[in-house]
Coordinates of C-alpha atoms in Angstrom, one line a residue:
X1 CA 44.1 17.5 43.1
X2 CA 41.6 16.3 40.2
X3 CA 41.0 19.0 37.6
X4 CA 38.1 18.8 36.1
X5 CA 37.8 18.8 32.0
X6 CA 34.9 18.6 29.9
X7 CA 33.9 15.4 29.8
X8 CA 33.4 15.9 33.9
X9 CA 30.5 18.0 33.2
X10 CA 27.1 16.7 33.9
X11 CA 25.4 15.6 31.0
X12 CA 21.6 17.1 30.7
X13 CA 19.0 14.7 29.2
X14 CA 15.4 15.0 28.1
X15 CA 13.0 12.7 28.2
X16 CA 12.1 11.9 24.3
X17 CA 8.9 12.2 22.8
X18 CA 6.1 9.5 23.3
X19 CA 5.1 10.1 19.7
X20 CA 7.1 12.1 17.3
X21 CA 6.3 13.0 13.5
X22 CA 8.2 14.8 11.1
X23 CA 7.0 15.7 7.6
X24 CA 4.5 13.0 7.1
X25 CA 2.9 12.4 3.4
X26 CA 0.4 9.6 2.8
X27 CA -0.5 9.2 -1.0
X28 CA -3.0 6.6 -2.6
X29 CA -2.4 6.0 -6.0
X30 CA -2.8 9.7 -7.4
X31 CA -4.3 11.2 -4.5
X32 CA -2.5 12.5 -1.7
X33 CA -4.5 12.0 1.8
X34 CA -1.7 13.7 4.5
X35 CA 0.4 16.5 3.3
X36 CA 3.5 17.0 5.8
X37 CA 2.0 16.4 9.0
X38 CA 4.2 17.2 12.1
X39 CA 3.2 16.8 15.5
X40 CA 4.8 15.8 18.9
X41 CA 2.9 14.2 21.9
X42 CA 4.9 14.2 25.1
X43 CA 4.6 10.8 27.8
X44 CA 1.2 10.8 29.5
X45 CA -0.1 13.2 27.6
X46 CA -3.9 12.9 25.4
X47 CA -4.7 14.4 22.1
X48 CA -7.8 14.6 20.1
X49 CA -7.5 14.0 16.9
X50 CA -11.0 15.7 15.2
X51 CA -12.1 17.2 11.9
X52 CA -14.8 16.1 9.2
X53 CA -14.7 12.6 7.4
X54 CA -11.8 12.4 4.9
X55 CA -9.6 15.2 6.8
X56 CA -6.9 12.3 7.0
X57 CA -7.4 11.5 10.9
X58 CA -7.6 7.8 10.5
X59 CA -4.8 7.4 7.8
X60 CA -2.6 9.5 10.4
X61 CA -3.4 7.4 13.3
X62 CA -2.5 4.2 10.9
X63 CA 0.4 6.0 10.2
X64 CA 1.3 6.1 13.7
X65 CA 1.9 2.2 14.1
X66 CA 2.9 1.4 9.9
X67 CA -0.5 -0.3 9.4
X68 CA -0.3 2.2 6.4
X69 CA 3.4 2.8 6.1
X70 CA 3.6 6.5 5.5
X71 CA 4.8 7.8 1.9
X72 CA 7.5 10.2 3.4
X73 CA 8.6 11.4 6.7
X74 CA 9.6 9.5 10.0
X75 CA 7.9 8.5 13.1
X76 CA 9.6 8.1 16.1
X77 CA 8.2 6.5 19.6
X78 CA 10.2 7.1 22.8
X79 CA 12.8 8.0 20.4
X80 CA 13.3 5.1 18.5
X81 CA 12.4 5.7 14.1
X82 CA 10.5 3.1 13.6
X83 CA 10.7 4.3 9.9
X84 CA 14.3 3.5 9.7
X85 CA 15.4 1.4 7.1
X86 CA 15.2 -2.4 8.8
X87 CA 12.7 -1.3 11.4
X88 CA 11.1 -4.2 12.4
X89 CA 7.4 -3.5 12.2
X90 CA 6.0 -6.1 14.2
X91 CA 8.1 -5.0 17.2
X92 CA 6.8 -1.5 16.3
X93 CA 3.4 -2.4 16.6
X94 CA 4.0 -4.0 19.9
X95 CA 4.4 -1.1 21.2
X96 CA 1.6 1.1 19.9
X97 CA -1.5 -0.5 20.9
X98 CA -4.6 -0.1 18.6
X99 CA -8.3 -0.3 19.2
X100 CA -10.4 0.2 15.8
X101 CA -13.9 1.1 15.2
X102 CA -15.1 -2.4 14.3
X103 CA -13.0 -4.3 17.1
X104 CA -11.6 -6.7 14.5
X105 CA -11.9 -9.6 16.5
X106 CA -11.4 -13.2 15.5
X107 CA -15.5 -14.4 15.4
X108 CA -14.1 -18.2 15.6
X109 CA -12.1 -18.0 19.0
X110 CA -13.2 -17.4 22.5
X111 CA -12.5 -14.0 24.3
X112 CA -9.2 -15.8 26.1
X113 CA -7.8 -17.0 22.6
X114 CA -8.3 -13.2 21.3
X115 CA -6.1 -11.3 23.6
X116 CA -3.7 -13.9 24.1
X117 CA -2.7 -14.4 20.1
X118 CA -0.6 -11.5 19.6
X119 CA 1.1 -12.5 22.9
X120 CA 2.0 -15.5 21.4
X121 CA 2.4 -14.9 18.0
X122 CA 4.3 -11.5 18.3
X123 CA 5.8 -12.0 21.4
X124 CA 6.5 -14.8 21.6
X125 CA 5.2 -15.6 25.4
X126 CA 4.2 -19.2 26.7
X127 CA 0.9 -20.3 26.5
X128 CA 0.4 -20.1 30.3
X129 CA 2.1 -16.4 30.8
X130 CA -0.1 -15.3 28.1
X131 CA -3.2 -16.6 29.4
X132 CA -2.4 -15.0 32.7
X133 CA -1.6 -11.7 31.3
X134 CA -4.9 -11.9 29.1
X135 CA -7.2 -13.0 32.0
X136 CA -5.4 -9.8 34.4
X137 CA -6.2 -7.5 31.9
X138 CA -10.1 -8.9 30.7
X139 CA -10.3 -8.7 34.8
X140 CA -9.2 -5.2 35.1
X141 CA -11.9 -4.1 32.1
X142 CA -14.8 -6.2 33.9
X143 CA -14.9 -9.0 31.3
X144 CA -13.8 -12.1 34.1
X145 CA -17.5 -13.9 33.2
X146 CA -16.8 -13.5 29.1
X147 CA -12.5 -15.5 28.9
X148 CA -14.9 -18.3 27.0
X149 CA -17.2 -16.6 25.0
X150 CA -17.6 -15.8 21.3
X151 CA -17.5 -12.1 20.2
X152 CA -21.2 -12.8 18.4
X153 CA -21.9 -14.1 21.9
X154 CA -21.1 -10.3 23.2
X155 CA -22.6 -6.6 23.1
X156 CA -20.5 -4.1 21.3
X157 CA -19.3 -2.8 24.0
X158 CA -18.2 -5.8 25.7
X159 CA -16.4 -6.1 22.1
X160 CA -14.5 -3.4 22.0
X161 CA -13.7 -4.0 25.8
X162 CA -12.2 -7.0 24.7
X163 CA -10.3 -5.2 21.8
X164 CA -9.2 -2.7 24.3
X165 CA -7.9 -5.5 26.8
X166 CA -5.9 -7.4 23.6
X167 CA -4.3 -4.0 22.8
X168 CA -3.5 -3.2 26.7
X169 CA -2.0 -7.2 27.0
X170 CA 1.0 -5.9 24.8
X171 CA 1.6 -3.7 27.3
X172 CA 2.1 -0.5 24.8
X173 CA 4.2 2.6 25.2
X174 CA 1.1 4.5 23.5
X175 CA -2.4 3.6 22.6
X176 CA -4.5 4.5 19.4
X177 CA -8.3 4.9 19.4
X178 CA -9.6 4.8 16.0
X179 CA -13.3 6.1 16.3
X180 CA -13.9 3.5 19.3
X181 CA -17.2 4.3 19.9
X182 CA -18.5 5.2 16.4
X183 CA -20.2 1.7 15.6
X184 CA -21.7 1.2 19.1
X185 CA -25.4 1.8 19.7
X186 CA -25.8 5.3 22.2
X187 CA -25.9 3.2 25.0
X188 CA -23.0 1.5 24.9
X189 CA -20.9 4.8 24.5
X190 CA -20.4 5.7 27.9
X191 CA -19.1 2.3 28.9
X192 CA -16.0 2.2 26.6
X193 CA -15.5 5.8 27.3
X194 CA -15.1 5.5 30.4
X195 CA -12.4 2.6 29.8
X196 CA -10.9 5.4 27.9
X197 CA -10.8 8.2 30.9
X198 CA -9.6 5.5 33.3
X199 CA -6.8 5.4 31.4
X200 CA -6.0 8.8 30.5
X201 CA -6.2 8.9 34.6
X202 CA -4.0 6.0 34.9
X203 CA -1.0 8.0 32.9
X204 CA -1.5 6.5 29.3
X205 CA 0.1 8.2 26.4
X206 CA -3.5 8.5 24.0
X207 CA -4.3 9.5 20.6
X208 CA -7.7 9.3 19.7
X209 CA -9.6 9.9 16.9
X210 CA -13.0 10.9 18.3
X211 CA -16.2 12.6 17.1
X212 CA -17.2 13.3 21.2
X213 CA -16.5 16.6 21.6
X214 CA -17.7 16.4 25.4
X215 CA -15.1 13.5 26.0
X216 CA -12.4 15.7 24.3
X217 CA -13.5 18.3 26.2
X218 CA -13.0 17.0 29.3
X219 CA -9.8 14.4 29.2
X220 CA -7.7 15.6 26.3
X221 CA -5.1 17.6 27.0
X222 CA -4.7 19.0 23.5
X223 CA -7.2 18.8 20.6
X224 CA -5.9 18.2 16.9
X225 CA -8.2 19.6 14.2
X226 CA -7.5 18.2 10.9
X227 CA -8.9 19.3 7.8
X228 CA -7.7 18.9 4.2
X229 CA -4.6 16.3 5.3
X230 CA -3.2 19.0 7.3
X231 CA -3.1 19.8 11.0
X232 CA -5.3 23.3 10.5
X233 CA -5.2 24.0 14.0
X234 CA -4.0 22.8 17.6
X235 CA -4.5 24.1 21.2
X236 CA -5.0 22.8 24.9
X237 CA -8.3 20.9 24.4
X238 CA -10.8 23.4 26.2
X239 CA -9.1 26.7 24.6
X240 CA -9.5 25.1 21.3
X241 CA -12.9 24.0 21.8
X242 CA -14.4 27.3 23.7
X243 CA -12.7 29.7 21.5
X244 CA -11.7 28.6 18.4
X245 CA -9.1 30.4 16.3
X246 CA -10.0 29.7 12.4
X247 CA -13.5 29.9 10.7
X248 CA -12.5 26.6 9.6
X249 CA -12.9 25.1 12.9
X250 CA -15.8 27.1 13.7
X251 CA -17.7 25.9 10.8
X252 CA -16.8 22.6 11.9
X253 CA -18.1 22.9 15.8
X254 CA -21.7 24.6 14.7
X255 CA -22.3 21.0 12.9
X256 CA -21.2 19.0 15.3
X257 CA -22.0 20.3 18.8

């Protein structure tokens, strides 16, 4: 007869964290633009990140992927530190896609040569695999007609599709939205956020920085509002929004809704 011990008993895991921070400081020079942020976002889940213009969103979504290593505190993705000493940052960053408000796009290269260059460079991946990645995923955004064009050559929303697409080509754990639709023209909003609600559908772990209160609305899961460098107050995305807790927050809806 087998008696069972200790180490026979079934071990219980949890799934980690998509995005994990712990006591996260950002300082410039003398001034000090995050002041111990925490905050956990769980796999497939969306959070708006809103508040008024130097509340820190930005800096904490840069934060996120060490484009602006943080000053103190750690960040962990699916576990992983990526704050640890000898983290290597590039592999890090391959693994948090980011789409900024200006698309930062190479204005000398084609579409193709856009998403494929982190492939390659970061990567590593053959020329041919890359350009077949690149291609799927310009396919999948409705860009098919533009692998050969210039950026100038496209609208801004066509350019932040493309942005979107190079970021997706990693094939991230989590995707960052930096004010994606800020610098388009009204027009264009509604195309890029509906790239951005196709893939909250699809299961994407988001966090986006937005000023849209009606997309927050209706595809966060939880809103963030920031004010000061601080998380002031957080909530499932239509409780927040509807009934806000703090005056803060209040003050803050009246001007932009």
């Amino acid at each position: 007869m087998t008696v069972a011990t200790e180490t026979d008993a079934p071990v219980h895991t949890s799934t980690p964290a998509a995005i994990e921070l712990r006591g996260i400081h950002k300082s410039f020079e003398h001034r000090e633009v995050l002041t111990g942020v925490d905050l956990t976002v769980a796999p497939q889940e969306v959070v708006c990140l809103i508040g008024p213009s130097g509340s820190g969103k930005s800096t904490l979504l840069k934060c996120i992927n060490l484009l602006q290593p943080p000053t103190s505190g750690s960040i962990l993705i699916n576990g992983e530190e990526l704050t640890a000493p000898g983290a290597d940052a590039n592999l890090a960053r391959s693994r948090v896609g980011m789409v900024f408000q200006h698309f930062n796009l190479f204005p000398h290269v084609d579409v193709l040569a856009n998403v494929t260059v982190a492939l390659r460079t970061v990567k590593r991946i053959p020329k041919a695999e890359a350009e077949r990645i690149a291609r799927q995923q310009l396919e999948r955004l409705g860009l098919s007609a533009h692998v050969h064009s210039r950026p100038a050559d496209l609208s801004g929303g066509q350019q932040q599709r493309v942005a979107i697409a190079r970021a997706l080509a990693m094939d991230p754990q989590v995707m960052l939205f930096d004010e994606a639709t800020s610098a388009l023209d009204p027009e264009l909003v509604k195309g890029v956020l509906n790239v951005m609600r196709e893939l909250a559908e699809s299961g994407m772990t988001m966090v986006v920085v937005t000023h849209e209160i009606g997309f927050a609305r209706e595809v966060a899961d939880r809103v963030v509002f920031m004010d000061g460098g601080r998380i002031a107050e957080e909530g499932p995305a239509r409780e927040v929004l509807t009934a806000p807790r703090t005056d803060r927050l209040k003050e803050f809806l009246s001007q932009v809704l």
